[in-house]
């Protein structure tokens, strides 16, 4: 184990065993790999650290995400990737006999195979990012189901995201917030910043919260999620990390220009053996 003290009380040293790393904005941005991202991942593995990649992407499955990363020169196995869509499906499956209505991308729908569908009076309504499919009729149908007693379950509440085509784009969270307000209920969030999602990541690599470090660009999902889960965190100033943060935002344990500086930072601070 490597000595690690980032975010720990004075005088306390923790053994860093795992990195929980965001994908979009941290490893890739606007469809392009962040310079030095692949090297950082490889150095982390060589240093004996377990790596789990966490994403609120719900429109693609892990093997698609891994293929996209490989195309950009970032080599990761698909079984190292944990998506909010996977967590969402697991949550519904944990309710025996429950039915659901899906307003999700086609790729995500496959995760719910075997779960009973009900498009009139479901137990759960799952809303993911369906982009241009969002319209009044679809949202009004969901609103009526929620008013009739269905519970709203979402993989994430991200408000916007960046793609390779230019300006930021609205994400599902922009519509979910409206549904919550209109229906008078708060969605169950199964992705970041949900502690359930981060605990699943810790369990997957077999470490405790004080043995891990979250690395991400989003204060509201990565850093706040880490804080709520008792995990130290590093904010990278790529992706959403370029946006000035509000004073009430969760504070990371450290900030770096990009993930390329992660391993040098850990070594220079004495957190890893040279």
mmCIF file of C-alpha atoms in Angstrom, residues 9-100:
data_model
loop_
_atom_site.group_PDB
_atom_site.id
_atom_site.type_symbol
_atom_site.label_atom_id
_atom_site.label_comp_id
_atom_site.label_asym_id
_atom_site.label_seq_id
_atom_site.Cartn_x
_atom_site.Cartn_y
_atom_site.Cartn_z
ATOM 1 C CA UNK A 9 -7.076 14.781 9.561
ATOM 2 C CA UNK A 10 -3.671 16.108 10.643
ATOM 3 C CA UNK A 11 -1.341 13.329 11.676
ATOM 4 C CA UNK A 12 -3.418 10.581 10.080
ATOM 5 C CA UNK A 13 -2.098 8.699 7.071
ATOM 6 C CA UNK A 14 -4.256 6.533 4.863
ATOM 7 C CA UNK A 15 -3.254 3.813 2.441
ATOM 8 C CA UNK A 16 -4.230 4.842 -1.084
ATOM 9 C CA UNK A 17 -5.318 1.732 -2.950
ATOM 10 C CA UNK A 18 -7.722 2.939 -5.640
ATOM 11 C CA UNK A 19 -8.548 5.793 -7.981
ATOM 12 C CA UNK A 20 -12.183 6.440 -8.897
ATOM 13 C CA UNK A 21 -11.911 8.524 -12.052
ATOM 14 C CA UNK A 22 -14.587 10.399 -13.989
ATOM 15 C CA UNK A 23 -14.536 9.979 -17.774
ATOM 16 C CA UNK A 24 -16.155 12.908 -19.598
ATOM 17 C CA UNK A 25 -14.246 16.112 -18.890
ATOM 18 C CA UNK A 26 -11.493 14.272 -17.028
ATOM 19 C CA UNK A 27 -10.196 11.679 -19.510
ATOM 20 C CA UNK A 28 -11.907 13.020 -22.634
ATOM 21 C CA UNK A 29 -13.410 16.377 -23.587
ATOM 22 C CA UNK A 30 -15.502 17.221 -26.628
ATOM 23 C CA UNK A 31 -14.729 13.763 -27.981
ATOM 24 C CA UNK A 32 -10.939 14.140 -27.709
ATOM 25 C CA UNK A 33 -8.626 12.529 -25.176
ATOM 26 C CA UNK A 34 -7.139 14.850 -22.557
ATOM 27 C CA UNK A 35 -3.395 15.066 -23.175
ATOM 28 C CA UNK A 36 -1.587 12.719 -20.794
ATOM 29 C CA UNK A 37 -4.738 10.879 -19.675
ATOM 30 C CA UNK A 38 -3.700 7.431 -20.915
ATOM 31 C CA UNK A 39 -0.235 7.783 -19.410
ATOM 32 C CA UNK A 40 -1.755 8.751 -16.070
ATOM 33 C CA UNK A 41 -3.937 5.647 -16.084
ATOM 34 C CA UNK A 42 -1.053 3.375 -17.017
ATOM 35 C CA UNK A 43 1.192 4.877 -14.326
ATOM 36 C CA UNK A 44 -1.538 4.409 -11.751
ATOM 37 C CA UNK A 45 -1.807 0.720 -12.596
ATOM 38 C CA UNK A 46 1.984 0.361 -12.550
ATOM 39 C CA UNK A 47 1.985 1.957 -9.097
ATOM 40 C CA UNK A 48 -0.322 -0.799 -7.888
ATOM 41 C CA UNK A 49 -3.496 1.261 -7.723
ATOM 42 C CA UNK A 50 -6.866 -0.173 -8.712
ATOM 43 C CA UNK A 51 -8.680 2.042 -11.219
ATOM 44 C CA UNK A 52 -12.448 2.306 -11.586
ATOM 45 C CA UNK A 53 -13.876 4.644 -14.210
ATOM 46 C CA UNK A 54 -17.162 6.272 -13.229
ATOM 47 C CA UNK A 55 -19.562 7.969 -15.600
ATOM 48 C CA UNK A 56 -23.064 9.383 -15.656
ATOM 49 C CA UNK A 57 -23.195 8.670 -19.393
ATOM 50 C CA UNK A 58 -26.431 6.758 -19.902
ATOM 51 C CA UNK A 59 -26.716 6.599 -23.685
ATOM 52 C CA UNK A 60 -23.882 4.087 -24.118
ATOM 53 C CA UNK A 61 -22.929 0.744 -22.597
ATOM 54 C CA UNK A 62 -19.483 0.030 -21.101
ATOM 55 C CA UNK A 63 -18.149 -1.750 -24.196
ATOM 56 C CA UNK A 64 -19.140 1.215 -26.374
ATOM 57 C CA UNK A 65 -17.513 3.647 -23.953
ATOM 58 C CA UNK A 66 -14.338 1.547 -23.804
ATOM 59 C CA UNK A 67 -14.214 1.392 -27.607
ATOM 60 C CA UNK A 68 -14.542 5.164 -27.809
ATOM 61 C CA UNK A 69 -11.761 5.636 -25.291
ATOM 62 C CA UNK A 70 -9.508 3.217 -27.168
ATOM 63 C CA UNK A 71 -10.166 5.126 -30.386
ATOM 64 C CA UNK A 72 -8.835 8.205 -28.632
ATOM 65 C CA UNK A 73 -5.737 6.389 -27.379
ATOM 66 C CA UNK A 74 -6.982 5.653 -23.850
ATOM 67 C CA UNK A 75 -6.679 1.930 -23.223
ATOM 68 C CA UNK A 76 -9.064 0.590 -20.599
ATOM 69 C CA UNK A 77 -10.969 -2.695 -20.206
ATOM 70 C CA UNK A 78 -14.741 -2.404 -20.314
ATOM 71 C CA UNK A 79 -15.103 -4.168 -16.962
ATOM 72 C CA UNK A 80 -13.344 -1.205 -15.319
ATOM 73 C CA UNK A 81 -16.216 1.088 -16.320
ATOM 74 C CA UNK A 82 -19.224 1.734 -14.092
ATOM 75 C CA UNK A 83 -22.158 3.659 -15.575
ATOM 76 C CA UNK A 84 -25.134 5.343 -13.974
ATOM 77 C CA UNK A 85 -27.368 3.304 -16.283
ATOM 78 C CA UNK A 86 -26.062 0.063 -14.793
ATOM 79 C CA UNK A 87 -26.778 1.334 -11.288
ATOM 80 C CA UNK A 88 -30.265 2.422 -12.328
ATOM 81 C CA UNK A 89 -31.123 -1.013 -13.681
ATOM 82 C CA UNK A 90 -29.768 -2.667 -10.536
ATOM 83 C CA UNK A 91 -31.967 -0.433 -8.375
ATOM 84 C CA UNK A 92 -35.150 -1.449 -10.208
ATOM 85 C CA UNK A 93 -34.165 -5.127 -10.159
ATOM 86 C CA UNK A 94 -33.815 -4.795 -6.396
ATOM 87 C CA UNK A 95 -37.583 -4.247 -6.169
ATOM 88 C CA UNK A 96 -39.067 -7.708 -6.899
ATOM 89 C CA UNK A 97 -42.101 -7.602 -9.169
ATOM 90 C CA UNK A 98 -41.822 -3.874 -9.852
ATOM 91 C CA UNK A 99 -42.865 -2.454 -13.204
ATOM 92 C CA UNK A 100 -41.328 0.489 -15.008
#
